[in-house]
């Protein structure tokens, strides 16, 4: 759900959490499966690009399915980037079970994994472990999303600035005027003419 005409709560924090989680998962899977990470400069560039993508995605409130799809797609893209700019660890067996990132998408689709590697129990175990780790991280991020959005809804009335109130154009106020019998005279301390003599209620004997 998108907040209309309002700032997205904790936008930078949420984008950083998603980007860091995606890059960390992909890097760990790439190293454990026998790959070699690229240089630090390339890693920083990959993290920055991932952060840009997550910044655009976190403009919306992400639930568990959306978080899983975002992390799953990110694992595939990041693995391809690590493979292109990194390499294989020297001394690793050429035919070893190199796990291709999260080649398992949330729907259970396997991509970029040759058939002979699927026959290896180690490759299947690593692939299943990476898929479970992705789902677990997506669940934690979705719970964090719910908590941050709830916190923002609780804090918004406390920090909301007062808005100026504009009077209704149709409700014009009438000018206040003095009654005719009590209008102030232009001279100071001048009383209006009054009737002289005894009060009318007094009865003379």
Short mmCIF file of C-alpha atoms in Angstrom, two decimals:
data_model
loop_
_atom_site.label_atom_id
_atom_site.label_comp_id
_atom_site.label_asym_id
_atom_site.label_seq_id
_atom_site.Cartn_x
_atom_site.Cartn_y
_atom_site.Cartn_z
CA UNK A 1 0.00 0.00 0.00
CA UNK A 2 1.36 3.40 -0.90
CA UNK A 3 1.00 6.42 1.33
CA UNK A 4 -0.64 9.21 -0.64
CA UNK A 5 1.05 12.62 -0.43
CA UNK A 6 3.16 11.54 2.57
CA UNK A 7 6.75 10.61 3.15
CA UNK A 8 7.54 6.92 3.11
CA UNK A 9 8.46 5.99 6.69
CA UNK A 10 12.02 4.83 7.39
CA UNK A 11 12.71 4.68 3.66
CA UNK A 12 16.52 4.76 3.83
CA UNK A 13 16.67 2.24 6.67
CA UNK A 14 14.38 -0.23 4.94
CA UNK A 15 16.22 0.07 1.62
CA UNK A 16 19.56 -0.46 3.37
CA UNK A 17 18.27 -3.56 5.15
CA UNK A 18 17.02 -5.15 1.94
CA UNK A 19 20.18 -4.29 -0.02
CA UNK A 20 22.56 -5.50 2.69
CA UNK A 21 20.63 -8.73 3.17
CA UNK A 22 20.53 -9.50 -0.56
CA UNK A 23 24.24 -8.84 -1.12
CA UNK A 24 25.28 -10.75 2.01
CA UNK A 25 23.21 -13.80 1.07
CA UNK A 26 24.52 -13.86 -2.48
CA UNK A 27 28.14 -13.34 -1.41
CA UNK A 28 28.02 -16.10 1.21
CA UNK A 29 26.43 -18.56 -1.22
CA UNK A 30 28.95 -17.69 -3.91
CA UNK A 31 31.94 -18.22 -1.60
CA UNK A 32 30.61 -21.42 0.00
CA UNK A 33 29.94 -22.93 -3.41
CA UNK A 34 33.53 -22.39 -4.54
CA UNK A 35 33.34 -18.96 -6.13
CA UNK A 36 35.59 -15.97 -5.61
CA UNK A 37 34.25 -12.52 -4.87
CA UNK A 38 35.31 -9.55 -7.01
CA UNK A 39 37.44 -6.71 -5.71
CA UNK A 40 36.32 -4.30 -3.04
CA UNK A 41 35.62 -1.52 -5.54
CA UNK A 42 33.34 -3.73 -7.60
CA UNK A 43 31.63 -4.97 -4.44
CA UNK A 44 30.90 -1.40 -3.38
CA UNK A 45 29.51 -0.64 -6.84
CA UNK A 46 27.32 -3.75 -6.74
CA UNK A 47 26.07 -2.80 -3.28
CA UNK A 48 25.28 0.73 -4.47
CA UNK A 49 23.32 -0.53 -7.48
CA UNK A 50 21.46 -2.98 -5.27
CA UNK A 51 20.66 -0.14 -2.90
CA UNK A 52 19.19 1.91 -5.75
CA UNK A 53 16.95 -0.97 -6.77
CA UNK A 54 15.85 -1.54 -3.17
CA UNK A 55 15.20 2.18 -2.71
CA UNK A 56 12.75 2.08 -5.61
CA UNK A 57 11.13 -1.12 -4.32
CA UNK A 58 10.70 0.06 -0.74
CA UNK A 59 8.56 3.02 -1.75
CA UNK A 60 5.79 0.49 -1.22
CA UNK A 61 5.05 -1.53 1.87
CA UNK A 62 6.48 -4.98 1.16
CA UNK A 63 4.84 -8.07 2.56
CA UNK A 64 6.28 -11.57 2.69
CA UNK A 65 5.53 -12.48 -0.98
CA UNK A 66 7.00 -9.21 -2.26
CA UNK A 67 10.06 -9.50 -0.02
CA UNK A 68 10.61 -13.09 -1.16
CA UNK A 69 10.33 -12.15 -4.82
CA UNK A 70 12.70 -9.20 -4.35
CA UNK A 71 15.33 -11.27 -2.54
CA UNK A 72 14.98 -14.24 -4.90
CA UNK A 73 15.40 -12.13 -8.03
CA UNK A 74 18.26 -10.28 -6.39
CA UNK A 75 20.10 -13.51 -5.63
CA UNK A 76 20.03 -14.59 -9.27
CA UNK A 77 21.21 -11.20 -10.54
CA UNK A 78 23.89 -10.86 -7.88
CA UNK A 79 25.21 -14.36 -8.51
CA UNK A 80 25.57 -13.58 -12.20
CA UNK A 81 27.44 -10.39 -11.29
CA UNK A 82 29.75 -12.22 -8.89
CA UNK A 83 30.41 -14.89 -11.50
CA UNK A 84 31.19 -12.31 -14.19
CA UNK A 85 33.47 -10.10 -12.10
CA UNK A 86 34.83 -12.71 -9.70
CA UNK A 87 35.85 -16.22 -10.58
CA UNK A 88 36.58 -19.64 -9.12
CA UNK A 89 38.79 -20.04 -6.09
CA UNK A 90 42.21 -21.39 -7.18
CA UNK A 91 42.60 -25.03 -6.28
CA UNK A 92 38.87 -25.74 -6.34
CA UNK A 93 37.96 -28.79 -8.43
CA UNK A 94 36.76 -27.86 -11.88
CA UNK A 95 33.89 -30.30 -11.74
CA UNK A 96 32.96 -29.47 -8.19
CA UNK A 97 29.41 -28.66 -7.22
CA UNK A 98 29.49 -24.91 -7.72
CA UNK A 99 26.15 -23.60 -6.51
CA UNK A 100 24.82 -20.90 -8.72
CA UNK A 101 23.64 -18.45 -6.09
CA UNK A 102 20.02 -18.76 -5.31
CA UNK A 103 19.31 -20.48 -8.51
CA UNK A 104 16.14 -21.51 -6.75
CA UNK A 105 13.41 -18.97 -7.16
CA UNK A 106 10.61 -18.78 -4.55
CA UNK A 107 8.37 -20.83 -6.78
CA UNK A 108 10.84 -23.69 -6.78
CA UNK A 109 12.23 -23.03 -10.26
CA UNK A 110 15.86 -24.00 -10.78
CA UNK A 111 17.84 -21.87 -13.18
CA UNK A 112 21.39 -22.02 -14.48
CA UNK A 113 22.02 -25.35 -12.77
CA UNK A 114 23.19 -28.15 -15.09
CA UNK A 115 21.63 -31.56 -14.79
CA UNK A 116 24.85 -33.26 -13.75
CA UNK A 117 25.22 -30.83 -10.83
CA UNK A 118 21.69 -31.56 -9.67
CA UNK A 119 22.70 -35.20 -9.25
CA UNK A 120 25.22 -34.21 -6.57
CA UNK A 121 23.76 -34.48 -3.04
CA UNK A 122 26.06 -31.68 -1.89
CA UNK A 123 24.79 -29.34 -4.61
CA UNK A 124 21.18 -30.11 -3.79
CA UNK A 125 21.83 -29.59 -0.09
CA UNK A 126 23.53 -26.26 -0.67
CA UNK A 127 20.80 -25.16 -3.04
CA UNK A 128 18.08 -26.07 -0.55
CA UNK A 129 19.95 -24.35 2.26
CA UNK A 130 20.31 -21.17 0.25
CA UNK A 131 16.64 -21.21 -0.70
CA UNK A 132 15.63 -21.70 2.95
CA UNK A 133 17.96 -18.90 4.03
CA UNK A 134 16.39 -16.60 1.44
CA UNK A 135 12.88 -17.45 2.66
CA UNK A 136 13.89 -16.95 6.30
CA UNK A 137 15.45 -13.56 5.55
CA UNK A 138 12.38 -12.54 3.55
CA UNK A 139 10.15 -13.48 6.49
CA UNK A 140 12.28 -11.46 8.91
CA UNK A 141 12.31 -8.46 6.58
CA UNK A 142 8.53 -8.67 6.14
CA UNK A 143 8.06 -8.72 9.92
CA UNK A 144 10.41 -5.77 10.18
CA UNK A 145 8.35 -3.95 7.55
CA UNK A 146 5.20 -4.45 9.61
CA UNK A 147 6.93 -3.23 12.75
CA UNK A 148 8.39 -0.11 11.11
CA UNK A 149 5.12 0.87 9.44
CA UNK A 150 3.26 0.37 12.73
CA UNK A 151 5.85 2.49 14.54
CA UNK A 152 5.51 5.22 11.91
CA UNK A 153 1.72 5.22 12.28
CA UNK A 154 2.12 5.57 16.05
CA UNK A 155 4.70 8.37 15.83
CA UNK A 156 3.07 10.40 13.05
CA UNK A 157 0.44 12.12 15.26
CA UNK A 158 3.12 13.01 17.82
CA UNK A 159 5.49 14.74 15.40
CA UNK A 160 3.00 16.17 12.95
CA UNK A 161 3.38 19.93 12.56
CA UNK A 162 0.26 22.07 13.02
CA UNK A 163 -1.32 23.12 9.76
CA UNK A 164 -2.76 26.60 9.31
CA UNK A 165 -6.55 26.75 9.33
CA UNK A 166 -8.12 28.82 6.57
CA UNK A 167 -11.60 30.21 7.27
CA UNK A 168 -14.46 29.26 5.05
CA UNK A 169 -14.98 31.83 2.32
CA UNK A 170 -18.76 31.49 2.52
CA UNK A 171 -19.03 32.12 6.25
CA UNK A 172 -18.36 35.86 6.39
CA UNK A 173 -18.58 37.40 9.84
CA UNK A 174 -20.90 40.36 10.34
CA UNK A 175 -19.35 43.60 11.61
CA UNK A 176 -20.06 44.34 15.24
CA UNK A 177 -21.95 47.62 15.69
CA UNK A 178 -23.33 49.47 18.67
CA UNK A 179 -27.07 49.56 19.31
CA UNK A 180 -28.74 52.83 18.40
CA UNK A 181 -29.70 53.70 21.99
CA UNK A 182 -26.24 53.06 23.41
CA UNK A 183 -24.01 54.44 20.71
CA UNK A 184 -20.99 56.29 22.13
CA UNK A 185 -21.06 60.06 21.70
CA UNK A 186 -18.15 61.82 20.05
CA UNK A 187 -17.44 63.96 23.13
CA UNK A 188 -15.76 62.62 26.18
CA UNK A 189 -17.88 62.06 29.29
CA UNK A 190 -20.95 63.43 27.59
CA UNK A 191 -24.16 61.68 28.54
CA UNK A 192 -27.26 61.59 26.39
CA UNK A 193 -30.21 63.79 27.41
CA UNK A 194 -32.31 62.31 30.17
CA UNK A 195 -35.64 63.25 31.70
CA UNK A 196 -35.41 65.36 34.85
CA UNK A 197 -37.71 65.20 37.83
CA UNK A 198 -38.80 62.66 40.38
CA UNK A 199 -39.06 59.09 39.34
CA UNK A 200 -42.33 58.21 37.72
CA UNK A 201 -42.89 55.37 40.18
CA UNK A 202 -42.92 57.67 43.24
CA UNK A 203 -46.46 58.48 44.48
CA UNK A 204 -46.73 61.82 46.23
CA UNK A 205 -49.06 62.06 49.27
#
